[in-house]
CSV table of C-alpha atoms in Angstrom, one decimal:
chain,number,residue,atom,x,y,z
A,1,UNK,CA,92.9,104.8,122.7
A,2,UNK,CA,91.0,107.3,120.8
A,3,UNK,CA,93.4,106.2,117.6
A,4,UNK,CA,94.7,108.8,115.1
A,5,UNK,CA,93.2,112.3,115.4
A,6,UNK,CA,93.2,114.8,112.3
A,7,UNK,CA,92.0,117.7,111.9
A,8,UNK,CA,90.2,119.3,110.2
A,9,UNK,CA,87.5,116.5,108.7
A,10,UNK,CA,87.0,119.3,105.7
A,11,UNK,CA,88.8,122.2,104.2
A,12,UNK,CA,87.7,124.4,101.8
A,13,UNK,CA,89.7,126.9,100.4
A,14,UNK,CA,90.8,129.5,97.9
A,15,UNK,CA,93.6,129.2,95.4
A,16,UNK,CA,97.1,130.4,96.8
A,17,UNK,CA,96.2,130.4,100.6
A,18,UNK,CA,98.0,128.8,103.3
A,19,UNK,CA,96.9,125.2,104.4
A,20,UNK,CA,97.8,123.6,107.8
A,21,UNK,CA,96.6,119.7,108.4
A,22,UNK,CA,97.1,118.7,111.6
A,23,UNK,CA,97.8,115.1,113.2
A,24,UNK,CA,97.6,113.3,116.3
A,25,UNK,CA,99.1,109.9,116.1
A,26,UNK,CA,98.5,106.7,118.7
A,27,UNK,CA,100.2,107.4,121.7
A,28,UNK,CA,103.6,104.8,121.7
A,29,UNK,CA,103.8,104.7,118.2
A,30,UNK,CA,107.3,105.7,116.5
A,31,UNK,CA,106.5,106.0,113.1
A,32,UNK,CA,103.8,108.6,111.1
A,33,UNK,CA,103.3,108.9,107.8
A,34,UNK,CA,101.4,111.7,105.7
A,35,UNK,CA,99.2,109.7,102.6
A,36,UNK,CA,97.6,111.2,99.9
A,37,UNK,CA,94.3,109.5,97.9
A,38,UNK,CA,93.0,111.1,94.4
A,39,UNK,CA,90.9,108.8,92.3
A,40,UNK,CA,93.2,109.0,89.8
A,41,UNK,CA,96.5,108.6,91.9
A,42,UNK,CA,95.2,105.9,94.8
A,43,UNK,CA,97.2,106.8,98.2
A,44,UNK,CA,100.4,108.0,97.8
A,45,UNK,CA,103.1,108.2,100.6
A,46,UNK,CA,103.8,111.8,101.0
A,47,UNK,CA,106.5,111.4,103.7
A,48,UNK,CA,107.3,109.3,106.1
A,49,UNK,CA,108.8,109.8,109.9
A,50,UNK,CA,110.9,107.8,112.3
A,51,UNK,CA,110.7,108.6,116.0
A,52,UNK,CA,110.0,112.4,115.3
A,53,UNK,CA,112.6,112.4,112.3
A,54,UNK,CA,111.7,112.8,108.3
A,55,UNK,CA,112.9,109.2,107.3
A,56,UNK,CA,111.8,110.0,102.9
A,57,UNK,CA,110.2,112.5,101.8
A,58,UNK,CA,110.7,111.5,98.4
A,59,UNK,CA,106.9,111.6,97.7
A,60,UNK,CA,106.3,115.1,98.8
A,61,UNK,CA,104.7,116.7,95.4
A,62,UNK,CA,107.1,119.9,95.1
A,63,UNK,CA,108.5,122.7,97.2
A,64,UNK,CA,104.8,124.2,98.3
A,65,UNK,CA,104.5,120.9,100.6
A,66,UNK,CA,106.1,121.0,103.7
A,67,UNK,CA,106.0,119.0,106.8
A,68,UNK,CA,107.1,118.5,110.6
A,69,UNK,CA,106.6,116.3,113.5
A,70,UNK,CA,108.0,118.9,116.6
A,71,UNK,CA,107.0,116.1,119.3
A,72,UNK,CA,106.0,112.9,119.2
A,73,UNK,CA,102.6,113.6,119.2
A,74,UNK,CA,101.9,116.0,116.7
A,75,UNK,CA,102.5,116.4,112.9
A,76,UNK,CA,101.5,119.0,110.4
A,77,UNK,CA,101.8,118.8,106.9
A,78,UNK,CA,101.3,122.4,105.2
A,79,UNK,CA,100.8,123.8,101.5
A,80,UNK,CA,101.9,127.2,100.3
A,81,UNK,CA,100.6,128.3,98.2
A,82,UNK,CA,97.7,125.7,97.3
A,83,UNK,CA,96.5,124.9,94.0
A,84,UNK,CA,93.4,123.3,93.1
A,85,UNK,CA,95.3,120.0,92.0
A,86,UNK,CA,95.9,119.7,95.4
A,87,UNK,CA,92.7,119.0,96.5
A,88,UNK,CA,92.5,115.2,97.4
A,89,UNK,CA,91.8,113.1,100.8
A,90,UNK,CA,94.9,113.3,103.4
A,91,UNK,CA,95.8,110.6,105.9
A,92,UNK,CA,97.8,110.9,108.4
A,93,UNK,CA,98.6,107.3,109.8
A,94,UNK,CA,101.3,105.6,112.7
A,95,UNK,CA,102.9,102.6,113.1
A,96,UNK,CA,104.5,100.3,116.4
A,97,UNK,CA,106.3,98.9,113.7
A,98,UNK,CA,104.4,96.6,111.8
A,99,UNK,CA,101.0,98.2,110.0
A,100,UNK,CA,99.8,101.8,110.0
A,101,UNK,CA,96.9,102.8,111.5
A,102,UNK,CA,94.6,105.6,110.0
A,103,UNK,CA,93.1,108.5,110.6
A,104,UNK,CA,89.7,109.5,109.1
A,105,UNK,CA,91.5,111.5,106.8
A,106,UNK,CA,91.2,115.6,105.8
A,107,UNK,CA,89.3,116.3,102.4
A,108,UNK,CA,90.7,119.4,101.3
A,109,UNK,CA,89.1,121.3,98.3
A,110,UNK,CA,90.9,124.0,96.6
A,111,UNK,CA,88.9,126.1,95.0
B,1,UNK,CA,110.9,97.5,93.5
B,2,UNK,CA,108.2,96.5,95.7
B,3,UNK,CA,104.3,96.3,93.4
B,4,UNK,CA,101.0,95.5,94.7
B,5,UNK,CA,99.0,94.6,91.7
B,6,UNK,CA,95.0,93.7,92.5
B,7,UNK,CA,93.3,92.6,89.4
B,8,UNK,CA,89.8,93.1,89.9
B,9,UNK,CA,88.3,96.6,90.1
B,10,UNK,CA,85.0,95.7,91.3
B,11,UNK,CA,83.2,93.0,92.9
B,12,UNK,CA,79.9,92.3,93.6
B,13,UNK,CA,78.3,89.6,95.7
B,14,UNK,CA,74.8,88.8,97.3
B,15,UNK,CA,75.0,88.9,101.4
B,16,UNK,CA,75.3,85.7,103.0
B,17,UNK,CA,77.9,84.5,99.9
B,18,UNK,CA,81.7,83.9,100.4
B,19,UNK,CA,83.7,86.3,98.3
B,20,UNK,CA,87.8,86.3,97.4
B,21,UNK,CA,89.4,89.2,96.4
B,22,UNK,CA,93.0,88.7,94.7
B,23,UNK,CA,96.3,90.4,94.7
B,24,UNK,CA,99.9,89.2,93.8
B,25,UNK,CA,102.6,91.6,94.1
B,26,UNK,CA,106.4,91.2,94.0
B,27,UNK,CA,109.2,91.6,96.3
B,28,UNK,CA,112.8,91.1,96.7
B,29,UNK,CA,112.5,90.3,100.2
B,30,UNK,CA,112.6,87.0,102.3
B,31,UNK,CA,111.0,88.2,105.2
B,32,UNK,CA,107.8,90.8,105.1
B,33,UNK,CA,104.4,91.4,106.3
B,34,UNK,CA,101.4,91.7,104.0
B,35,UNK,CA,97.6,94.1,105.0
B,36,UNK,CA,94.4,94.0,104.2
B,37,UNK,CA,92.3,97.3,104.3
B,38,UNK,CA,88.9,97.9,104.2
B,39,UNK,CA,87.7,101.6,103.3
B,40,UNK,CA,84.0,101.9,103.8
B,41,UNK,CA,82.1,105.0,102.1
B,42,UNK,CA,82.9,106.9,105.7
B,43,UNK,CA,86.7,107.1,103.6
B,44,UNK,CA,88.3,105.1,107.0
B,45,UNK,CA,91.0,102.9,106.1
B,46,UNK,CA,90.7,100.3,108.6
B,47,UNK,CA,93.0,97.4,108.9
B,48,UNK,CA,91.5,93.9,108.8
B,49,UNK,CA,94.1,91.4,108.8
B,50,UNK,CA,97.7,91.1,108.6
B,51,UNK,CA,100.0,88.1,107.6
B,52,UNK,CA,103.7,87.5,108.5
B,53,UNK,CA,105.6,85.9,105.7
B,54,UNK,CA,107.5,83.4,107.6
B,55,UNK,CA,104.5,82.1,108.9
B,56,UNK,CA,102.8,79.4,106.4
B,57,UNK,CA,100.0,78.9,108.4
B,58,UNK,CA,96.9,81.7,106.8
B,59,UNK,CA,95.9,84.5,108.8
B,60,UNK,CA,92.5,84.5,110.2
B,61,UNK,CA,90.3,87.3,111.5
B,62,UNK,CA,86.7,86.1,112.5
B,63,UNK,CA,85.0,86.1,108.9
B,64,UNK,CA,88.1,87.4,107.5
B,65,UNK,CA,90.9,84.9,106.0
B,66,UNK,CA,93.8,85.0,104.1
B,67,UNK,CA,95.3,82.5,101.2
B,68,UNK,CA,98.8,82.9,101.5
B,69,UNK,CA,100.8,81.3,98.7
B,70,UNK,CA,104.6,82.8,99.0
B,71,UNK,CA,105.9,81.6,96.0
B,72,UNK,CA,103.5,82.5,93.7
B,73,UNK,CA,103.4,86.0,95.6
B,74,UNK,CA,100.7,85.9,96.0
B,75,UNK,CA,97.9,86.8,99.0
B,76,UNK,CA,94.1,86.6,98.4
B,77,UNK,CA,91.3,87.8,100.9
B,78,UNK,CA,87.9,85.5,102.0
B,79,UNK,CA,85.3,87.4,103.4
B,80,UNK,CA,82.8,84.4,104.4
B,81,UNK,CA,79.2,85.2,105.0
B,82,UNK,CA,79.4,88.5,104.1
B,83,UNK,CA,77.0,91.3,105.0
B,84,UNK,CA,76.2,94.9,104.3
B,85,UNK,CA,78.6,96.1,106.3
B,86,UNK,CA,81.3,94.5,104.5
B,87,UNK,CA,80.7,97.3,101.3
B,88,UNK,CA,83.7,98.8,100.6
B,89,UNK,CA,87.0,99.7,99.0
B,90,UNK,CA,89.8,96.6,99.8
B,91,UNK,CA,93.2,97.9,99.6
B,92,UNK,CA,96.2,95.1,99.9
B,93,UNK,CA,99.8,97.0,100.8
B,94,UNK,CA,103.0,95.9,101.4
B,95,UNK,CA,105.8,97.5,103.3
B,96,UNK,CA,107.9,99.1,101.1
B,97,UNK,CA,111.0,98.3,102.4
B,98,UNK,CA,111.6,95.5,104.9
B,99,UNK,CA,111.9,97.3,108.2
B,100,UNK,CA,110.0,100.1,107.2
B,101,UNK,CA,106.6,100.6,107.3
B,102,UNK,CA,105.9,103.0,104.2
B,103,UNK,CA,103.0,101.0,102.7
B,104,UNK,CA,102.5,100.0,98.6
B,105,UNK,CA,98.9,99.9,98.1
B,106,UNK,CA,97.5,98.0,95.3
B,107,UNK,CA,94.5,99.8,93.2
B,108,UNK,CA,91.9,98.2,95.4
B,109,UNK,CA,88.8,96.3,94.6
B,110,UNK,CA,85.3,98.3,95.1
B,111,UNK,CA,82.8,95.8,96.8
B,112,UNK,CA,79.8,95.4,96.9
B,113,UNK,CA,77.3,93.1,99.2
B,114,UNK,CA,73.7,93.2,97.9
B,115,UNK,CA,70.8,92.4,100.1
């Protein structure tokens, strides 16, 4: 299994644009779950899925965040409009039902 | 609430030494896993051993063992005969809720194997 797949490795981009991260979670897992890391923050749980569903999203920062899981293979978290306070590494991770399993994250830089 | 607390920010050993890197946290559950993760300057979070709280017998993963002391909460990590490799961030987490997998990380521990 090639593990959890996220794209892109590195975004760079301007104040107030659109930002789509994209993630491919281990195939038979039922459970994803979107993580931020800031050095000042450590990882926060963004939100958190159940076969497809959005279980809490209780962590989500504010309205601008936004994300789905159509399929059980794909998930995308989005920001509109970014700020530069949301630049920070994002995991996507999934779970059989005991321990997550990461990706290699997305470092997004708003600039 | 479920915490993760790990007390030491950074660690630093020679290779070849045996190293233990602490965490307590607190939970109102009976049942519940604890993780280890290792995050290596490549930013990976990988896990490296997991221990099932009904279990008393310590989790071991080749140079990788836990010290799991439930009622005291808490769940330290041995890295014996450490190398190089072994240079990175160590996050512990515990499920949030029992059930659920939404992970509380602890602060981590930066560490660092010397030659």
């Amino acid at each position: 299994d090639a593990g959890v797949i996220q794209s892109p490795r590195h975004e760079v981009t301007e104040m107030g644009q659109e930002v789509t991260l994209r993630c491919k979670p281990i195939s038979g897992h039922n459970s994803l779950f979107w993580y931020r890391q800031t050095m000042m923050r450590g990882l926060e749980l963004l939100i958190y899925f159940n076969n497809n569903v959005p279980i809490d999203d209780s962590g989500m920062p504010e309205d601008r965040f936004s994300a789905k899981m159509p399929n059980a293979s794909f998930s995308t978290l989005k920001i509109q409009p970014s700020e530069p306070r949301d630049s920070a590494v994002y995991f996507c991770a999934s779970s059989p039902g005991f321990g997550a399993f990461f990706g290699q994250g997305t470092r997004l830089t708003v600039v | 609430a479920q915490t993760v607390t790990q007390s030491q920010p950074e660690m630093s050993v020679q290779e070849a030494e045996t190293v233990t890197l602490s965490c307590t946290y607190d939970t109102s559950e009976s049942n519940y896993y604890l993780f280890w993760y290792k995050q290596p300057p490549s930013r990976q979070m990988i896990l490296v051993i997991r221990q099932e709280a009904y279990k008393q017998q310590n989790a071991t993963e080749n140079r990788f063992s836990v010290n799991f002391q439930k009622a005291a909460k808490s769940f330290s990590l041995k890295i014996s005969d450490s190398q190089l490799g072994d240079t990175a961030m160590y996050f512990c987490a515990l499920p949030r809720v029992q059930g659920a997998q939404k992970l509380v990380f602890g602060q981590g521990t930066r560490l660092t194997i010397n030659p």
